[in-house]
Coordinates of C-alpha atoms in Angstrom, one line a residue:
T294 CA 78.5 78.7 -168.9
S295 CA 80.0 75.3 -168.3
Q296 CA 83.2 77.0 -167.0
A297 CA 81.1 79.1 -164.4
R298 CA 79.5 76.1 -162.9
R299 CA 82.1 74.0 -163.1
L300 CA 83.8 76.9 -160.7
V301 CA 80.8 77.2 -158.7
R302 CA 81.5 73.5 -157.6
L303 CA 84.8 73.9 -157.0
T304 CA 84.5 76.7 -155.0
A305 CA 82.0 74.9 -153.2
F306 CA 84.1 72.0 -152.5
D307 CA 85.8 72.2 -149.2
F308 CA 89.3 71.5 -149.6
D309 CA 91.4 70.0 -147.1
R310 CA 95.5 71.4 -146.7
H311 CA 95.6 67.3 -144.6
R312 CA 95.6 64.4 -147.2
P313 CA 93.0 63.1 -148.3
L314 CA 90.1 62.5 -145.6
D315 CA 86.2 62.8 -145.8
Q316 CA 85.9 65.7 -148.2
F317 CA 88.0 63.5 -150.8
F318 CA 86.5 60.1 -150.3
K319 CA 83.1 61.7 -150.8
A320 CA 83.6 63.5 -153.6
L321 CA 84.5 60.2 -155.1
V322 CA 80.0 59.0 -154.9
D323 CA 77.2 61.3 -155.8
P324 CA 74.2 58.8 -155.9
K325 CA 72.5 61.4 -157.4
A326 CA 75.0 62.0 -160.2
P327 CA 74.1 60.5 -163.5
Q328 CA 77.8 59.3 -164.3
R329 CA 79.9 57.1 -161.4
L330 CA 83.5 56.9 -161.0
R331 CA 85.6 54.1 -161.8
L332 CA 88.8 53.6 -159.5
L333 CA 90.6 50.7 -157.8
I334 CA 90.8 52.0 -154.0
P335 CA 91.7 50.0 -150.9
P336 CA 88.7 49.1 -148.5
T337 CA 88.7 52.8 -146.4
L338 CA 86.4 53.5 -143.6
V339 CA 86.2 57.1 -142.5
H340 CA 85.2 58.2 -139.5
T341 CA 84.2 61.6 -137.8
E342 CA 82.5 63.0 -134.6
T343 CA 79.6 63.1 -137.1
M344 CA 79.6 60.4 -139.2
R345 CA 80.9 56.8 -140.6
A346 CA 81.1 55.5 -144.0
I347 CA 82.7 53.2 -146.0
Y348 CA 84.2 53.2 -149.5
F349 CA 85.5 50.5 -151.5
T350 CA 85.7 49.4 -155.2
D351 CA 82.9 47.2 -156.7
P352 CA 84.8 44.1 -157.9
T353 CA 82.1 43.4 -160.5
T354 CA 81.5 47.0 -161.8
G355 CA 84.5 48.7 -161.1
Y356 CA 82.8 51.4 -159.3
V357 CA 83.6 53.5 -156.3
M358 CA 80.8 52.5 -153.7
R359 CA 79.9 53.8 -150.4
F360 CA 77.8 52.4 -147.3
K361 CA 77.0 54.8 -144.7
G362 CA 75.2 54.4 -141.0
E363 CA 72.7 51.3 -140.9
E364 CA 74.4 50.2 -144.8
I365 CA 77.3 49.1 -142.5
D366 CA 76.8 45.4 -142.1
G367 CA 79.8 44.6 -139.4
V368 CA 80.1 40.9 -141.5
F369 CA 80.7 42.9 -144.7
L370 CA 83.1 45.1 -143.2
Q371 CA 84.7 42.1 -141.0
K372 CA 85.4 40.3 -144.2
I373 CA 86.3 43.4 -146.5
F374 CA 89.2 44.1 -144.1
L375 CA 90.1 40.5 -142.7
D376 CA 89.8 38.5 -145.7
R377 CA 88.5 35.7 -143.9
K378 CA 85.4 34.6 -142.0
G379 CA 84.6 32.5 -139.1
P380 CA 83.7 34.4 -135.1
L381 CA 86.1 37.3 -133.8
E382 CA 87.4 34.6 -131.1
R383 CA 88.9 32.3 -133.4
L384 CA 90.1 35.9 -135.3
L385 CA 91.7 36.9 -132.3
A386 CA 93.3 33.9 -131.7
A387 CA 94.7 33.2 -135.0
P388 CA 99.1 33.2 -135.2
E389 CA 99.4 37.2 -136.2
P390 CA 100.2 37.8 -140.3
D391 CA 103.5 38.5 -141.3
V392 CA 102.0 41.1 -143.7
P393 CA 99.9 44.4 -141.5
L394 CA 96.5 44.0 -142.3
A395 CA 95.6 47.8 -142.0
V396 CA 96.7 51.5 -141.7
L397 CA 95.0 53.8 -139.2
K398 CA 95.7 57.5 -140.8
R399 CA 94.9 60.2 -138.4
M400 CA 95.5 64.6 -138.1
S401 CA 97.9 65.3 -135.7
G402 CA 99.8 68.7 -135.2
G403 CA 98.8 69.4 -138.5
K404 CA 100.4 66.4 -140.2
N405 CA 99.1 62.8 -141.0
E406 CA 99.7 60.5 -138.4
I407 CA 99.7 56.7 -139.1
A408 CA 99.5 53.0 -137.1
L409 CA 100.3 49.9 -138.7
Q410 CA 96.9 47.9 -137.5
N411 CA 96.5 44.0 -135.9
V412 CA 93.8 41.9 -135.9
Q413 CA 92.5 43.8 -132.6
G414 CA 92.8 46.6 -134.0
I415 CA 90.6 46.5 -137.3
I416 CA 88.2 45.2 -134.8
A417 CA 88.6 47.7 -132.3
A418 CA 87.6 50.7 -135.3
L419 CA 85.2 48.5 -137.1
Q420 CA 83.1 48.2 -133.6
S421 CA 84.0 51.9 -133.1
Q422 CA 86.0 51.8 -130.0
T423 CA 88.7 53.9 -131.7
E424 CA 88.0 57.5 -131.2
G425 CA 88.2 60.5 -132.8
T426 CA 88.2 61.0 -136.6
Y427 CA 90.4 58.7 -138.6
S428 CA 90.2 56.4 -141.8
L429 CA 91.0 52.7 -141.4
Q430 CA 92.5 51.3 -145.0
K431 CA 93.2 47.4 -145.5
F432 CA 97.1 47.9 -146.4
V433 CA 98.1 47.0 -149.7
K434 CA 101.9 45.5 -149.5
P435 CA 104.1 46.9 -152.7
R436 CA 105.6 45.1 -155.0
G437 CA 109.2 43.9 -153.8
M438 CA 111.2 44.2 -150.7
H439 CA 110.8 47.7 -150.2
A440 CA 108.0 50.1 -149.5
A441 CA 107.2 52.2 -152.5
V442 CA 104.5 54.8 -153.4
Y443 CA 103.7 57.0 -156.5
R444 CA 102.6 60.1 -155.6
T445 CA 101.4 63.0 -158.5
T446 CA 100.8 66.2 -158.2
W447 CA 97.9 67.0 -160.9
R448 CA 98.2 70.5 -162.3
R449 CA 95.3 71.9 -164.5
V450 CA 97.9 74.1 -166.3
G451 CA 101.5 72.5 -167.2
P452 CA 102.6 69.5 -166.8
S453 CA 101.4 67.0 -164.0
T454 CA 104.6 65.7 -162.0
T455 CA 105.1 62.5 -160.3
V456 CA 107.5 61.3 -157.4
L457 CA 108.3 57.8 -156.4
V458 CA 109.0 57.6 -152.9
S459 CA 111.0 54.8 -151.5
C460 CA 111.9 53.0 -148.3
A461 CA 115.8 51.9 -147.9
K462 CA 114.5 49.5 -145.3
R463 CA 113.4 45.9 -146.5
M464 CA 110.0 44.7 -145.5
T465 CA 111.0 42.1 -143.0
I466 CA 110.0 42.5 -139.9
A467 CA 107.3 41.7 -138.0
P468 CA 104.4 44.2 -138.1
S469 CA 104.2 44.0 -134.2
H470 CA 107.6 45.9 -134.2
P471 CA 107.4 48.9 -132.2
H472 CA 109.2 51.0 -135.3
A473 CA 107.3 48.4 -137.9
K474 CA 105.5 51.4 -140.0
N475 CA 109.2 52.7 -140.5
Y476 CA 110.1 49.4 -142.8
W477 CA 106.6 49.0 -143.9
C478 CA 105.3 52.4 -145.0
A479 CA 107.3 55.2 -147.6
N480 CA 107.5 58.4 -145.9
S481 CA 108.7 61.5 -148.3
T482 CA 109.0 63.3 -144.7
D483 CA 112.0 60.9 -143.6
L484 CA 114.8 61.5 -146.3
D485 CA 117.2 59.8 -143.8
T486 CA 115.6 56.5 -145.0
N487 CA 113.7 56.9 -147.8
T488 CA 114.4 58.6 -151.0
V489 CA 112.0 60.9 -153.4
L490 CA 112.9 61.1 -157.0
A491 CA 111.1 62.1 -159.9
F492 CA 109.7 59.8 -162.2
K493 CA 108.2 59.0 -165.8
G494 CA 107.3 56.6 -167.9
K495 CA 104.0 54.6 -167.9
P496 CA 103.7 54.5 -163.8
A497 CA 103.6 58.3 -163.7
S498 CA 101.4 58.9 -166.6
E499 CA 98.7 56.3 -165.3
T500 CA 98.3 58.0 -162.1
Q501 CA 98.3 61.2 -163.7
Q502 CA 95.6 60.1 -165.7
I503 CA 94.0 58.7 -162.6
C504 CA 93.9 62.3 -161.1
A505 CA 92.3 64.0 -164.4
E506 CA 89.6 61.6 -164.3
I507 CA 89.3 62.1 -160.6
V508 CA 89.0 66.1 -161.4
D509 CA 87.0 65.0 -164.4
Y510 CA 84.3 63.2 -162.5
V511 CA 83.8 65.9 -159.7
E512 CA 83.5 68.7 -162.6
N513 CA 81.4 66.9 -164.7
R514 CA 79.3 64.0 -162.6
N515 CA 76.0 66.3 -163.0
A516 CA 76.3 67.3 -166.7

């Protein structure tokens, strides 16, 4: 039955207890499937010991795209992560921007560890000079003066829930400051400087619908 086939596909999926990394992004793109997923994601470079791939949203079609191996062009990566052209010498000599350029995420001690990246950090990751398993994701500045993110837990049975994680510190510190991530990133595990509030309304319903569409794609992309 169709339900049994969906169960097999979900059972075969390698769920990871950590925040989304390789397995999550791989599930968003299936070149052999007749269906494709429309989803807006920041450009994301996923690097492991065995693979290296870039995921991004095609600005023309809105579909999630994946380039890997020889398909990854350094000039292309530099353009989508740095939004600028020119030789590396000029990029490295440019003044520091007042907003972080990217976030490097890696697993450490059973949880995600993040670090804001400047031009040098991005270029090191793009040139495979950064070791280990990690994802490099283009930084998306939240609206307003405080770092904030909606986090949705999708449930097949029962209502899905959405919380708003918001940092009390204003995003005014230089990205190069040693503690800049405490100002530019919301952190649900640091409740001294962050709040986590249940949220309802349009943003909640929109993120819950996005999660439902991802699940539907994973289950039915080959239907």
